[in-house]
Structure formats: structure tokens, C-alpha cells
Amino acid sequence: MPAAAWIIVLSAAASVSLSLGARQTFGLFLLPLGVEHGISATVLGASVAIHNLVWGISQPFAGAIADRLGTGRVALGGAAIYAAGLLLPAIAPNAATLLIGIGILTGIGTAAAGAGTVLGAVARAVPENRRGDALGLASAGGSIGQAAMVPFAQWAIESGGTSFAFAMLASTMLLALVICPRLEWHAPIRVAGAAPAGIAGLPALARQALGDRDFALLTVGFFACGFQLAFLTMHLPSHLALCGLPTGLGVTALMLIGLFNIPGSWLCGRLGNVIRPEIALGGIYLLRTIAVAIFAATVPTAWGTMIFAAVMGFIWLGTIPLTSAAIARRFGVANLGALYGVCFLSHQVGGFIGAGAGAIVLDTTGSYDAFWPVMIGVGLVAILTNWATRAPRLAPA
């Protein structure tokens, strides 16, 4: 790839690292917020659920603006909104600031600075035969952020409490000032006959895409990804603590997920160059569902948890480059940010339900036992919907 393309790929990876890395720490605040400020698990669970839903609703609009005006400016604005969302509960930790800051502002910020927006710039910057590799490398950036920010946030919570930790996470968004100008800062170069739809054309574009049977199936399958990952990110540390395992094991598990997903995302991206992305996606959901079923059926141990985290981590964000590649094969790259956003809304509806329902089950029953069978059932549906898709008739660049 040309040097300019490598700069965009690496900048996209760094932006994904910031936006996804910070949100992966939210589950660490679940129990400490109750101890320090009397904030229930349901409040933070609802905040993270709203975060997922707002992220999903914002994603098509952020992608459409970036497709038309350039990704870098959108990502920089998103980082500023994200920082504001983290600072609100740092300054005044209560239910309202969590719902507004974590729920609404960080949701908008993740949409603008995260994978759904920046991967469009990557896809436009690289040759088609290297697209899978590049998307996989950029997606792996989220894992680097998770591996780094989870212990960073845990250290901040232990050192200065939850307010200090939120403020420290907000300060990391200053790195966007260096990263975002190196992304696609100006409007993308248009290909003849493929002008981006923009916000005005987004409703018609969404109707056209969702009218395609196979795009609709891909979108339904993406629900499971959001449902499963949001639940685990938010509730795995608490589940382990309730099982009598050390608090640090939850931190270790989230770190392992991030570390193992660095090679996993890249390999999943490469896999999309070899086989049809939807077939690979079905395989990922199959592996996830088997891992969840085994973990739920056995008594949690330290070693079992770390193995589970490593397996889940290897395929954690692998759905992102594969889903992007599947959409690009069907519709090209001019509107990739907007179309990924349309598909991603289903992912975030799943995340909204997974994070929020998990918190309600915990507050109601005192455990997560009733939730694991639902995780398995949702995964089975995702396997079937992805494997039911057909190959695209045309493969636009």
C-alpha cells in the first residue's frame, strides 16, 4: 500500500482505540459507583444501554457526513463530545450525569470517532485486493485501546475513585488532536456515478439497502454481536465477583479479550479476502455461541475465565471488518460509512438490550443465571441468518 494509505489505516486504528477502549471500561465502574455514591447497577446499566442505542442511531448520520465531507473532522468532533460525556459524571456523579454523559454524549462520540465512521476512510484509501487486510488492521486498534485502558481505568479507580477515573479517561481524548487530522480530512475524491448520498439522501439509501434480502439478513445477524458483546463488557467483571472470584480477574479478562483480538481482527479481515464475509461471520457466531455455552455450563474458575476471554477475544471485533467488507462487496465504498451505520443500528439495539436487561436481571435475581440461555439463543439466530445470505451478483469496488 502507498505510504499515504498506511497513515490513514494507522490513524483509523488509533481513533478506534480511543473510542472503543474507553467504553470497554464502563463495566469496571458498576460496583464502585454503588459503594462510593450509592448509584445502583440499574442506573449504570441503563446508561450503557442508552449509550449503545444512541451510538446506533447516530452512526448512519455520522457515517453519511464523513462520506460526504471527510472523516477526520467528524472524528475530531466526536472525540470532543466523548470527552464531555466522561467529564460530566467526573464533576457530579449522579444518575442524571451518568444518563446524559455516558448514555447520550459518549454514544454520539463513539459513533463519530469509532470504527463505523473511520473504516469508510480506510476502505476508500486502499486497493480493493488489500481492503480486508486494512480493515482488519484498523479494527484491531480497538483491541489495543481495550488492553491499555482497562488496567489504566482500574488503576485510576483504585487510586482516586470513580470521579478521578472518569476524568483520566476524558484526558485521553486529547490524543485525537494529533490523530484525526491524519485521517481523511477533506471530502473524499468522488468516483464517477457514485456520489455519496449525505444526510439528505440517507433515508432513500437506507430503504434501498434494507430492501435487499441479504443486507437485511446481515443486519439481523449483527444484532447478536451487539447483544453478546455489550452484556459481556458490562457484566462479566460483576459476574465473576458474584461467583467469589477476585476482582482483578474481571480486569484480566477484559485485558485478554483486547490482547487476543489484535491478531484476531487482522486474521478475520484477511479471511474476508479468501471466503465470502457472511460465511466467515456465521463461523464467528458459531464459535462465540459454543464458548458462551461451555462457560455458562461450568463453574467459573480463574483459568477457565482466562481461556474463555482468550477465545472470545480472538473473534471479538472480527465482525467489524467482515461486515464492512460484505457491505462494500454489495454496494461499493462511496456510501460505506452510511450503509455500515444502517446495519450497525441493529448491532446497537442488541447492545442496548444486552446491557440493560443484564442489569435488570442482576438487580431482580441477584445473579446472571437466567441470562446465559438467552445469549446462546441469540447466537444461534445470527449463525442461521448469515449462512442464509447469498453471494452478491456484482462486486463493486
mmCIF file of C-alpha atoms in Angstrom:
data_model
loop_
_atom_site.group_PDB
_atom_site.id
_atom_site.type_symbol
_atom_site.label_atom_id
_atom_site.label_comp_id
_atom_site.label_asym_id
_atom_site.label_seq_id
_atom_site.Cartn_x
_atom_site.Cartn_y
_atom_site.Cartn_z
ATOM 1 C CA MET A 1 0.000 0.000 0.000
ATOM 2 C CA PRO A 2 1.158 3.598 -0.549
ATOM 3 C CA ALA A 3 2.539 5.464 2.457
ATOM 4 C CA ALA A 4 -0.488 7.793 2.489
ATOM 5 C CA ALA A 5 -2.806 4.799 2.792
ATOM 6 C CA TRP A 6 -0.769 3.386 5.692
ATOM 7 C CA ILE A 7 -1.087 6.722 7.534
ATOM 8 C CA ILE A 8 -4.877 6.586 7.194
ATOM 9 C CA VAL A 9 -5.000 2.941 8.335
ATOM 10 C CA LEU A 10 -2.866 3.636 11.410
ATOM 11 C CA SER A 11 -4.744 6.843 12.238
ATOM 12 C CA ALA A 12 -8.041 4.970 11.958
ATOM 13 C CA ALA A 13 -6.698 2.261 14.284
ATOM 14 C CA ALA A 14 -5.711 4.925 16.820
ATOM 15 C CA SER A 15 -9.127 6.603 16.652
ATOM 16 C CA VAL A 16 -10.883 3.256 17.134
ATOM 17 C CA SER A 17 -8.504 2.552 20.015
ATOM 18 C CA LEU A 18 -9.536 5.730 21.840
ATOM 19 C CA SER A 19 -13.275 5.430 21.281
ATOM 20 C CA LEU A 20 -13.712 1.697 21.866
ATOM 21 C CA GLY A 21 -11.007 1.459 24.524
ATOM 22 C CA ALA A 22 -12.681 3.954 26.853
ATOM 23 C CA ARG A 23 -16.135 2.401 26.580
ATOM 24 C CA GLN A 24 -14.748 -1.046 27.377
ATOM 25 C CA THR A 25 -14.000 0.193 30.900
ATOM 26 C CA PHE A 26 -17.591 1.066 31.832
ATOM 27 C CA GLY A 27 -18.232 -2.308 33.474
ATOM 28 C CA LEU A 28 -15.415 -1.643 35.964
ATOM 29 C CA PHE A 29 -17.478 1.222 37.434
ATOM 30 C CA LEU A 30 -20.572 -0.910 38.142
ATOM 31 C CA LEU A 31 -19.814 -1.928 41.743
ATOM 32 C CA PRO A 32 -17.557 1.044 42.769
ATOM 33 C CA LEU A 33 -20.251 3.594 41.848
ATOM 34 C CA GLY A 34 -22.625 1.848 44.235
ATOM 35 C CA VAL A 35 -20.074 1.828 47.046
ATOM 36 C CA GLU A 36 -18.933 5.448 46.600
ATOM 37 C CA HIS A 37 -22.120 7.206 45.559
ATOM 38 C CA GLY A 38 -24.990 4.775 46.134
ATOM 39 C CA ILE A 39 -25.708 4.529 42.401
ATOM 40 C CA SER A 40 -27.413 1.231 41.578
ATOM 41 C CA ALA A 41 -26.349 -1.212 38.910
ATOM 42 C CA THR A 42 -29.563 -0.441 37.031
ATOM 43 C CA VAL A 43 -28.592 3.241 36.618
ATOM 44 C CA LEU A 44 -25.216 2.491 35.059
ATOM 45 C CA GLY A 45 -26.719 -0.418 33.134
ATOM 46 C CA ALA A 46 -29.386 1.908 31.739
ATOM 47 C CA SER A 47 -26.716 4.498 30.899
ATOM 48 C CA VAL A 48 -24.665 1.963 28.954
ATOM 49 C CA ALA A 49 -27.827 0.659 27.292
ATOM 50 C CA ILE A 50 -28.727 4.210 26.195
ATOM 51 C CA HIS A 51 -25.102 4.697 25.088
ATOM 52 C CA ASN A 52 -25.449 1.700 22.790
ATOM 53 C CA LEU A 53 -28.768 2.864 21.391
ATOM 54 C CA VAL A 54 -27.625 6.474 20.848
ATOM 55 C CA TRP A 55 -24.433 5.187 19.215
ATOM 56 C CA GLY A 56 -26.516 3.090 16.845
ATOM 57 C CA ILE A 57 -28.949 5.894 15.980
ATOM 58 C CA SER A 58 -26.088 8.368 15.445
ATOM 59 C CA GLN A 59 -23.941 6.024 13.360
ATOM 60 C CA PRO A 60 -25.736 6.354 9.988
ATOM 61 C CA PHE A 61 -25.678 10.154 10.268
ATOM 62 C CA ALA A 62 -22.019 10.305 11.330
ATOM 63 C CA GLY A 63 -21.091 7.934 8.514
ATOM 64 C CA ALA A 64 -23.093 9.881 5.933
ATOM 65 C CA ILE A 65 -21.463 13.195 6.949
ATOM 66 C CA ALA A 66 -17.993 11.599 6.843
ATOM 67 C CA ASP A 67 -18.665 10.020 3.428
ATOM 68 C CA ARG A 68 -19.514 13.441 2.041
ATOM 69 C CA LEU A 69 -17.272 15.876 3.947
ATOM 70 C CA GLY A 70 -14.320 13.798 5.158
ATOM 71 C CA THR A 71 -13.754 11.536 8.137
ATOM 72 C CA GLY A 72 -11.120 13.433 10.137
ATOM 73 C CA ARG A 73 -13.280 16.408 11.078
ATOM 74 C CA VAL A 74 -16.185 14.199 12.093
ATOM 75 C CA ALA A 75 -13.895 12.035 14.243
ATOM 76 C CA LEU A 76 -12.337 15.069 15.958
ATOM 77 C CA GLY A 77 -15.755 16.472 16.821
ATOM 78 C CA GLY A 78 -16.760 13.065 18.141
ATOM 79 C CA ALA A 79 -13.715 12.914 20.423
ATOM 80 C CA ALA A 80 -14.622 16.316 21.919
ATOM 81 C CA ILE A 81 -18.208 15.177 22.613
ATOM 82 C CA TYR A 82 -16.885 11.916 24.079
ATOM 83 C CA ALA A 83 -14.610 13.815 26.478
ATOM 84 C CA ALA A 84 -17.530 15.972 27.624
ATOM 85 C CA GLY A 85 -19.565 12.859 28.298
ATOM 86 C CA LEU A 86 -16.855 11.429 30.539
ATOM 87 C CA LEU A 87 -16.313 14.708 32.380
ATOM 88 C CA LEU A 88 -19.954 15.096 33.428
ATOM 89 C CA PRO A 89 -20.003 12.146 35.889
ATOM 90 C CA ALA A 90 -16.466 13.055 36.953
ATOM 91 C CA ILE A 91 -17.632 16.503 38.094
ATOM 92 C CA ALA A 92 -21.003 15.487 39.559
ATOM 93 C CA PRO A 93 -21.504 11.722 39.860
ATOM 94 C CA ASN A 94 -25.239 11.005 39.980
ATOM 95 C CA ALA A 95 -27.922 9.270 37.957
ATOM 96 C CA ALA A 96 -28.611 12.282 35.701
ATOM 97 C CA THR A 97 -24.985 12.898 34.701
ATOM 98 C CA LEU A 98 -24.465 9.203 34.022
ATOM 99 C CA LEU A 99 -27.541 9.025 31.799
ATOM 100 C CA ILE A 100 -26.604 12.192 29.895
ATOM 101 C CA GLY A 101 -22.815 11.823 29.863
ATOM 102 C CA ILE A 102 -22.293 8.079 29.466
ATOM 103 C CA GLY A 103 -25.675 7.454 27.887
ATOM 104 C CA ILE A 104 -26.008 10.226 25.301
ATOM 105 C CA LEU A 105 -22.724 12.096 24.802
ATOM 106 C CA THR A 106 -20.308 9.158 24.705
ATOM 107 C CA GLY A 107 -22.779 7.378 22.404
ATOM 108 C CA ILE A 108 -22.593 10.234 19.898
ATOM 109 C CA GLY A 109 -18.826 10.464 20.345
ATOM 110 C CA THR A 110 -18.279 6.769 19.668
ATOM 111 C CA ALA A 111 -20.385 6.967 16.506
ATOM 112 C CA ALA A 112 -18.337 9.875 15.151
ATOM 113 C CA ALA A 113 -14.842 8.702 16.161
ATOM 114 C CA GLY A 114 -15.265 4.922 16.144
ATOM 115 C CA ALA A 115 -14.963 2.120 13.655
ATOM 116 C CA GLY A 116 -18.252 2.699 11.854
ATOM 117 C CA THR A 117 -17.068 6.096 10.618
ATOM 118 C CA VAL A 118 -13.307 5.739 10.202
ATOM 119 C CA LEU A 119 -13.391 2.402 8.355
ATOM 120 C CA GLY A 120 -15.064 4.152 5.433
ATOM 121 C CA ALA A 121 -11.929 6.252 5.020
ATOM 122 C CA VAL A 122 -9.777 3.121 5.181
ATOM 123 C CA ALA A 123 -11.830 1.329 2.526
ATOM 124 C CA ARG A 124 -11.534 4.332 0.199
ATOM 125 C CA ALA A 125 -7.785 4.694 0.750
ATOM 126 C CA VAL A 126 -6.602 1.165 -0.100
ATOM 127 C CA PRO A 127 -6.809 -1.020 -3.218
ATOM 128 C CA GLU A 128 -9.703 -3.474 -3.294
ATOM 129 C CA ASN A 129 -7.408 -6.512 -3.058
ATOM 130 C CA ARG A 130 -5.927 -5.150 0.219
ATOM 131 C CA ARG A 131 -9.204 -3.927 1.701
ATOM 132 C CA GLY A 132 -9.732 -6.900 4.018
ATOM 133 C CA ASP A 133 -6.225 -6.619 5.466
ATOM 134 C CA ALA A 134 -6.540 -2.876 6.001
ATOM 135 C CA LEU A 135 -9.981 -3.086 7.622
ATOM 136 C CA GLY A 136 -8.740 -5.840 9.920
ATOM 137 C CA LEU A 137 -5.695 -3.820 10.987
ATOM 138 C CA ALA A 138 -7.763 -0.724 11.685
ATOM 139 C CA SER A 139 -10.323 -2.743 13.659
ATOM 140 C CA ALA A 140 -7.560 -4.222 15.798
ATOM 141 C CA GLY A 141 -6.944 -0.704 17.090
ATOM 142 C CA GLY A 142 -9.974 -1.078 19.336
ATOM 143 C CA SER A 143 -8.339 -4.041 20.985
ATOM 144 C CA ILE A 144 -5.135 -2.141 21.664
ATOM 145 C CA GLY A 145 -7.200 0.539 23.365
ATOM 146 C CA GLN A 146 -9.037 -2.033 25.456
ATOM 147 C CA ALA A 147 -5.840 -3.747 26.513
ATOM 148 C CA ALA A 148 -4.352 -0.405 27.578
ATOM 149 C CA MET A 149 -7.363 1.427 29.011
ATOM 150 C CA VAL A 150 -8.834 -1.339 31.158
ATOM 151 C CA PRO A 151 -5.847 -1.517 33.548
ATOM 152 C CA PHE A 152 -5.467 2.266 33.300
ATOM 153 C CA ALA A 153 -9.081 2.763 34.417
ATOM 154 C CA GLN A 154 -8.771 0.152 37.181
ATOM 155 C CA TRP A 155 -5.645 1.897 38.489
ATOM 156 C CA ALA A 156 -7.468 5.245 38.423
ATOM 157 C CA ILE A 157 -10.482 3.831 40.298
ATOM 158 C CA GLU A 158 -8.261 2.315 42.972
ATOM 159 C CA SER A 159 -6.065 5.425 43.234
ATOM 160 C CA GLY A 160 -8.601 8.233 43.237
ATOM 161 C CA GLY A 161 -12.096 6.817 42.917
ATOM 162 C CA THR A 162 -14.599 6.822 40.088
ATOM 163 C CA SER A 163 -14.602 10.597 39.523
ATOM 164 C CA PHE A 164 -10.840 10.642 39.104
ATOM 165 C CA ALA A 165 -11.056 7.667 36.739
ATOM 166 C CA PHE A 166 -13.686 9.329 34.520
ATOM 167 C CA ALA A 167 -11.522 12.482 34.353
ATOM 168 C CA MET A 168 -8.438 10.488 33.399
ATOM 169 C CA LEU A 169 -10.341 8.704 30.635
ATOM 170 C CA ALA A 170 -11.569 12.068 29.344
ATOM 171 C CA SER A 171 -7.985 13.335 29.169
ATOM 172 C CA THR A 172 -7.025 10.546 26.754
ATOM 173 C CA MET A 173 -9.311 12.115 24.135
ATOM 174 C CA LEU A 174 -6.765 14.920 23.730
ATOM 175 C CA LEU A 175 -4.800 12.487 21.562
ATOM 176 C CA ALA A 176 -7.459 12.985 18.894
ATOM 177 C CA LEU A 177 -5.914 16.392 18.170
ATOM 178 C CA VAL A 178 -2.899 14.556 16.742
ATOM 179 C CA ILE A 179 -4.725 11.562 15.233
ATOM 180 C CA CYS A 180 -7.749 12.966 13.412
ATOM 181 C CA PRO A 181 -6.035 15.464 11.056
ATOM 182 C CA ARG A 182 -4.157 12.485 9.567
ATOM 183 C CA LEU A 183 -7.368 10.751 8.628
ATOM 184 C CA GLU A 184 -9.400 11.681 5.545
ATOM 185 C CA TRP A 185 -9.541 15.374 6.497
ATOM 186 C CA HIS A 186 -11.083 16.741 3.291
ATOM 187 C CA ALA A 187 -14.050 15.493 1.271
ATOM 188 C CA PRO A 188 -13.345 12.111 -0.374
ATOM 189 C CA ILE A 189 -12.469 12.029 -4.053
ATOM 190 C CA ARG A 190 -15.645 11.014 -5.823
ATOM 191 C CA VAL A 191 -15.855 8.133 -8.257
ATOM 192 C CA ALA A 192 -17.955 8.752 -11.365
ATOM 193 C CA GLY A 193 -21.582 7.797 -10.741
ATOM 194 C CA ALA A 194 -21.008 7.128 -7.040
ATOM 195 C CA ALA A 195 -21.503 10.458 -5.241
ATOM 196 C CA PRO A 196 -22.150 9.983 -1.509
ATOM 197 C CA ALA A 197 -25.787 10.298 -0.514
ATOM 198 C CA GLY A 198 -25.158 12.533 2.501
ATOM 199 C CA ILE A 199 -27.768 13.104 5.190
ATOM 200 C CA ALA A 200 -30.410 14.275 2.688
ATOM 201 C CA GLY A 201 -30.162 11.022 0.763
ATOM 202 C CA LEU A 202 -29.807 8.769 3.807
ATOM 203 C CA PRO A 203 -33.493 7.718 4.123
ATOM 204 C CA ALA A 204 -33.676 6.619 0.490
ATOM 205 C CA LEU A 205 -30.304 4.875 0.764
ATOM 206 C CA ALA A 206 -31.428 3.009 3.890
ATOM 207 C CA ARG A 207 -34.692 1.906 2.255
ATOM 208 C CA GLN A 208 -32.822 0.653 -0.805
ATOM 209 C CA ALA A 209 -30.292 -1.295 1.272
ATOM 210 C CA LEU A 210 -32.832 -2.824 3.657
ATOM 211 C CA GLY A 211 -34.930 -3.822 0.641
ATOM 212 C CA ASP A 212 -32.055 -6.109 -0.332
ATOM 213 C CA ARG A 213 -32.816 -9.503 1.250
ATOM 214 C CA ASP A 214 -29.219 -10.340 2.013
ATOM 215 C CA PHE A 215 -28.324 -6.948 3.501
ATOM 216 C CA ALA A 216 -31.389 -7.315 5.728
ATOM 217 C CA LEU A 217 -30.205 -10.756 6.889
ATOM 218 C CA LEU A 218 -26.721 -9.361 7.562
ATOM 219 C CA THR A 219 -28.339 -6.596 9.614
ATOM 220 C CA VAL A 220 -30.422 -9.044 11.654
ATOM 221 C CA GLY A 221 -27.311 -11.118 12.400
ATOM 222 C CA PHE A 222 -25.419 -8.035 13.585
ATOM 223 C CA PHE A 223 -27.966 -7.690 16.421
ATOM 224 C CA ALA A 224 -26.421 -10.735 18.106
ATOM 225 C CA CYS A 225 -22.936 -9.227 18.050
ATOM 226 C CA GLY A 226 -24.070 -6.130 19.933
ATOM 227 C CA PHE A 227 -26.209 -8.128 22.350
ATOM 228 C CA GLN A 228 -23.450 -10.569 23.321
ATOM 229 C CA LEU A 229 -20.545 -8.134 23.499
ATOM 230 C CA ALA A 230 -22.388 -5.398 25.398
ATOM 231 C CA PHE A 231 -23.502 -7.898 28.024
ATOM 232 C CA LEU A 232 -20.006 -9.307 28.492
ATOM 233 C CA THR A 233 -18.282 -5.918 28.512
ATOM 234 C CA MET A 234 -20.706 -4.530 31.059
ATOM 235 C CA HIS A 235 -21.367 -7.536 33.268
ATOM 236 C CA LEU A 236 -18.528 -10.064 33.076
ATOM 237 C CA PRO A 237 -16.477 -8.418 35.890
ATOM 238 C CA SER A 238 -19.559 -8.326 38.150
ATOM 239 C CA HIS A 239 -20.484 -11.933 37.289
ATOM 240 C CA LEU A 240 -17.022 -13.114 38.290
ATOM 241 C CA ALA A 241 -17.119 -11.112 41.550
ATOM 242 C CA LEU A 242 -20.524 -12.594 42.415
ATOM 243 C CA CYS A 243 -19.073 -16.066 41.834
ATOM 244 C CA GLY A 244 -16.492 -15.345 44.538
ATOM 245 C CA LEU A 245 -13.552 -14.836 42.199
ATOM 246 C CA PRO A 246 -11.034 -11.983 42.718
ATOM 247 C CA THR A 247 -11.991 -8.519 41.463
ATOM 248 C CA GLY A 248 -8.783 -8.339 39.461
ATOM 249 C CA LEU A 249 -9.849 -11.339 37.381
ATOM 250 C CA GLY A 250 -12.501 -9.229 35.632
ATOM 251 C CA VAL A 251 -9.824 -6.709 34.685
ATOM 252 C CA THR A 252 -7.560 -9.508 33.470
ATOM 253 C CA ALA A 253 -10.385 -10.999 31.395
ATOM 254 C CA LEU A 254 -11.132 -7.699 29.655
ATOM 255 C CA MET A 255 -7.412 -7.182 29.007
ATOM 256 C CA LEU A 256 -7.096 -10.666 27.496
ATOM 257 C CA ILE A 257 -10.073 -10.013 25.257
ATOM 258 C CA GLY A 258 -8.313 -6.917 23.955
ATOM 259 C CA LEU A 259 -4.917 -8.551 23.536
ATOM 260 C CA PHE A 260 -6.199 -11.629 21.701
ATOM 261 C CA ASN A 261 -8.371 -9.558 19.415
ATOM 262 C CA ILE A 262 -5.344 -7.726 17.996
ATOM 263 C CA PRO A 263 -4.276 -10.718 15.867
ATOM 264 C CA GLY A 264 -7.889 -11.924 15.682
ATOM 265 C CA SER A 265 -9.250 -8.818 13.949
ATOM 266 C CA TRP A 266 -6.418 -8.836 11.438
ATOM 267 C CA LEU A 267 -6.931 -12.514 10.628
ATOM 268 C CA CYS A 268 -10.683 -12.040 10.316
ATOM 269 C CA GLY A 269 -10.039 -9.195 7.883
ATOM 270 C CA ARG A 270 -7.747 -11.419 5.819
ATOM 271 C CA LEU A 271 -10.331 -14.174 5.923
ATOM 272 C CA GLY A 272 -12.742 -11.833 4.166
ATOM 273 C CA ASN A 273 -10.341 -11.762 1.204
ATOM 274 C CA VAL A 274 -10.486 -15.558 0.886
ATOM 275 C CA ILE A 275 -14.105 -16.549 1.560
ATOM 276 C CA ARG A 276 -17.416 -14.727 1.438
ATOM 277 C CA PRO A 277 -17.589 -12.472 4.522
ATOM 278 C CA GLU A 278 -21.071 -13.647 5.536
ATOM 279 C CA ILE A 279 -19.874 -17.266 5.733
ATOM 280 C CA ALA A 280 -16.995 -16.188 7.969
ATOM 281 C CA LEU A 281 -19.405 -14.169 10.140
ATOM 282 C CA GLY A 282 -21.574 -17.239 10.677
ATOM 283 C CA GLY A 283 -18.466 -19.117 11.765
ATOM 284 C CA ILE A 284 -17.599 -16.398 14.281
ATOM 285 C CA TYR A 285 -21.075 -16.520 15.809
ATOM 286 C CA LEU A 286 -20.843 -20.319 16.000
ATOM 287 C CA LEU A 287 -17.555 -20.159 17.918
ATOM 288 C CA ARG A 288 -18.903 -17.446 20.229
ATOM 289 C CA THR A 289 -22.048 -19.420 20.992
ATOM 290 C CA ILE A 290 -20.111 -22.588 21.780
ATOM 291 C CA ALA A 291 -17.741 -20.650 24.064
ATOM 292 C CA VAL A 292 -20.637 -18.978 25.905
ATOM 293 C CA ALA A 293 -22.446 -22.305 26.320
ATOM 294 C CA ILE A 294 -19.377 -24.002 27.819
ATOM 295 C CA PHE A 295 -18.631 -21.047 30.121
ATOM 296 C CA ALA A 296 -22.231 -20.894 31.342
ATOM 297 C CA ALA A 297 -22.441 -24.651 31.947
ATOM 298 C CA THR A 298 -19.299 -24.877 34.089
ATOM 299 C CA VAL A 299 -18.351 -23.450 37.475
ATOM 300 C CA PRO A 300 -16.216 -20.329 36.819
ATOM 301 C CA THR A 301 -12.540 -20.627 37.702
ATOM 302 C CA ALA A 302 -9.617 -18.313 37.113
ATOM 303 C CA TRP A 303 -8.111 -20.478 34.371
ATOM 304 C CA GLY A 304 -11.482 -21.197 32.771
ATOM 305 C CA THR A 305 -12.280 -17.491 32.684
ATOM 306 C CA MET A 306 -8.953 -16.624 31.064
ATOM 307 C CA ILE A 307 -9.419 -19.313 28.409
ATOM 308 C CA PHE A 308 -12.940 -18.042 27.747
ATOM 309 C CA ALA A 309 -11.640 -14.461 27.477
ATOM 310 C CA ALA A 310 -8.883 -15.509 25.067
ATOM 311 C CA VAL A 311 -11.305 -17.394 22.807
ATOM 312 C CA MET A 312 -13.869 -14.590 22.825
ATOM 313 C CA GLY A 313 -11.142 -12.007 22.351
ATOM 314 C CA PHE A 314 -9.774 -13.666 19.236
ATOM 315 C CA ILE A 315 -13.123 -13.126 17.492
ATOM 316 C CA TRP A 316 -14.305 -10.084 19.480
ATOM 317 C CA LEU A 317 -14.140 -7.340 16.824
ATOM 318 C CA GLY A 318 -13.636 -9.646 13.854
ATOM 319 C CA THR A 319 -17.229 -8.960 12.838
ATOM 320 C CA ILE A 320 -16.402 -5.317 12.055
ATOM 321 C CA PRO A 321 -14.013 -5.773 9.088
ATOM 322 C CA LEU A 322 -16.082 -8.679 7.781
ATOM 323 C CA THR A 323 -19.341 -6.731 7.929
ATOM 324 C CA SER A 324 -17.688 -3.723 6.278
ATOM 325 C CA ALA A 325 -16.264 -5.966 3.564
ATOM 326 C CA ALA A 326 -19.649 -7.623 2.982
ATOM 327 C CA ILE A 327 -21.339 -4.230 2.532
ATOM 328 C CA ALA A 328 -18.559 -2.940 0.240
ATOM 329 C CA ARG A 329 -18.896 -6.015 -1.975
ATOM 330 C CA ARG A 330 -22.597 -5.370 -2.418
ATOM 331 C CA PHE A 331 -22.744 -1.581 -2.660
ATOM 332 C CA GLY A 332 -19.208 -0.218 -3.169
ATOM 333 C CA VAL A 333 -17.391 2.227 -0.880
ATOM 334 C CA ALA A 334 -18.870 5.640 -1.723
ATOM 335 C CA ASN A 335 -21.585 5.277 0.943
ATOM 336 C CA LEU A 336 -19.848 2.700 3.121
ATOM 337 C CA GLY A 337 -19.965 4.824 6.280
ATOM 338 C CA ALA A 338 -23.698 5.445 5.941
ATOM 339 C CA LEU A 339 -24.581 1.862 4.985
ATOM 340 C CA TYR A 340 -22.459 0.394 7.765
ATOM 341 C CA GLY A 341 -24.307 2.757 10.096
ATOM 342 C CA VAL A 342 -27.683 1.459 8.916
ATOM 343 C CA CYS A 343 -26.552 -2.116 9.559
ATOM 344 C CA PHE A 344 -24.873 -1.118 12.815
ATOM 345 C CA LEU A 345 -28.099 0.294 14.263
ATOM 346 C CA SER A 346 -29.262 -3.311 14.657
ATOM 347 C CA HIS A 347 -25.990 -4.104 16.458
ATOM 348 C CA GLN A 348 -26.621 -1.294 18.919
ATOM 349 C CA VAL A 349 -30.242 -2.204 19.533
ATOM 350 C CA GLY A 350 -28.783 -5.550 20.560
ATOM 351 C CA GLY A 351 -26.256 -3.776 22.768
ATOM 352 C CA PHE A 352 -28.997 -1.673 24.352
ATOM 353 C CA ILE A 353 -30.982 -4.791 25.270
ATOM 354 C CA GLY A 354 -27.936 -6.844 26.308
ATOM 355 C CA ALA A 355 -26.501 -4.242 28.681
ATOM 356 C CA GLY A 356 -29.812 -3.030 30.080
ATOM 357 C CA ALA A 357 -31.531 -6.399 30.512
ATOM 358 C CA GLY A 358 -28.419 -7.820 32.163
ATOM 359 C CA ALA A 359 -28.552 -5.077 34.812
ATOM 360 C CA ILE A 360 -32.275 -5.654 35.411
ATOM 361 C CA VAL A 361 -31.729 -9.410 35.786
ATOM 362 C CA LEU A 362 -28.924 -8.740 38.282
ATOM 363 C CA ASP A 363 -30.971 -6.320 40.389
ATOM 364 C CA THR A 364 -34.018 -8.608 40.256
ATOM 365 C CA THR A 365 -32.481 -12.034 40.862
ATOM 366 C CA GLY A 366 -29.047 -11.256 42.302
ATOM 367 C CA SER A 367 -27.255 -13.241 39.587
ATOM 368 C CA TYR A 368 -26.936 -13.638 35.829
ATOM 369 C CA ASP A 369 -28.008 -17.297 35.657
ATOM 370 C CA ALA A 370 -31.201 -16.568 33.718
ATOM 371 C CA PHE A 371 -29.352 -14.580 31.058
ATOM 372 C CA TRP A 372 -26.906 -17.142 29.685
ATOM 373 C CA PRO A 373 -29.517 -19.248 27.791
ATOM 374 C CA VAL A 374 -30.679 -16.065 26.053
ATOM 375 C CA MET A 375 -27.091 -15.364 24.963
ATOM 376 C CA ILE A 376 -26.939 -18.815 23.369
ATOM 377 C CA GLY A 377 -30.292 -18.470 21.598
ATOM 378 C CA VAL A 378 -29.396 -15.088 20.101
ATOM 379 C CA GLY A 379 -26.111 -16.510 18.820
ATOM 380 C CA LEU A 380 -27.890 -19.383 17.068
ATOM 381 C CA VAL A 381 -30.133 -16.938 15.203
ATOM 382 C CA ALA A 382 -27.076 -14.987 13.998
ATOM 383 C CA ILE A 383 -25.455 -18.156 12.634
ATOM 384 C CA LEU A 384 -28.545 -19.011 10.596
ATOM 385 C CA THR A 385 -29.144 -15.513 9.210
ATOM 386 C CA ASN A 386 -25.574 -15.068 7.974
ATOM 387 C CA TRP A 387 -25.375 -18.504 6.407
ATOM 388 C CA ALA A 388 -28.715 -17.872 4.684
ATOM 389 C CA THR A 389 -27.304 -14.941 2.687
ATOM 390 C CA ARG A 390 -26.408 -15.276 -0.986
ATOM 391 C CA ALA A 391 -23.323 -14.052 -2.814
ATOM 392 C CA PRO A 392 -23.773 -10.604 -4.413
ATOM 393 C CA ARG A 393 -24.476 -10.582 -8.142
ATOM 394 C CA LEU A 394 -21.925 -7.806 -8.637
ATOM 395 C CA ALA A 395 -18.788 -6.941 -6.668
ATOM 396 C CA PRO A 396 -18.422 -3.135 -6.904
ATOM 397 C CA ALA A 397 -15.183 -1.520 -5.884
#
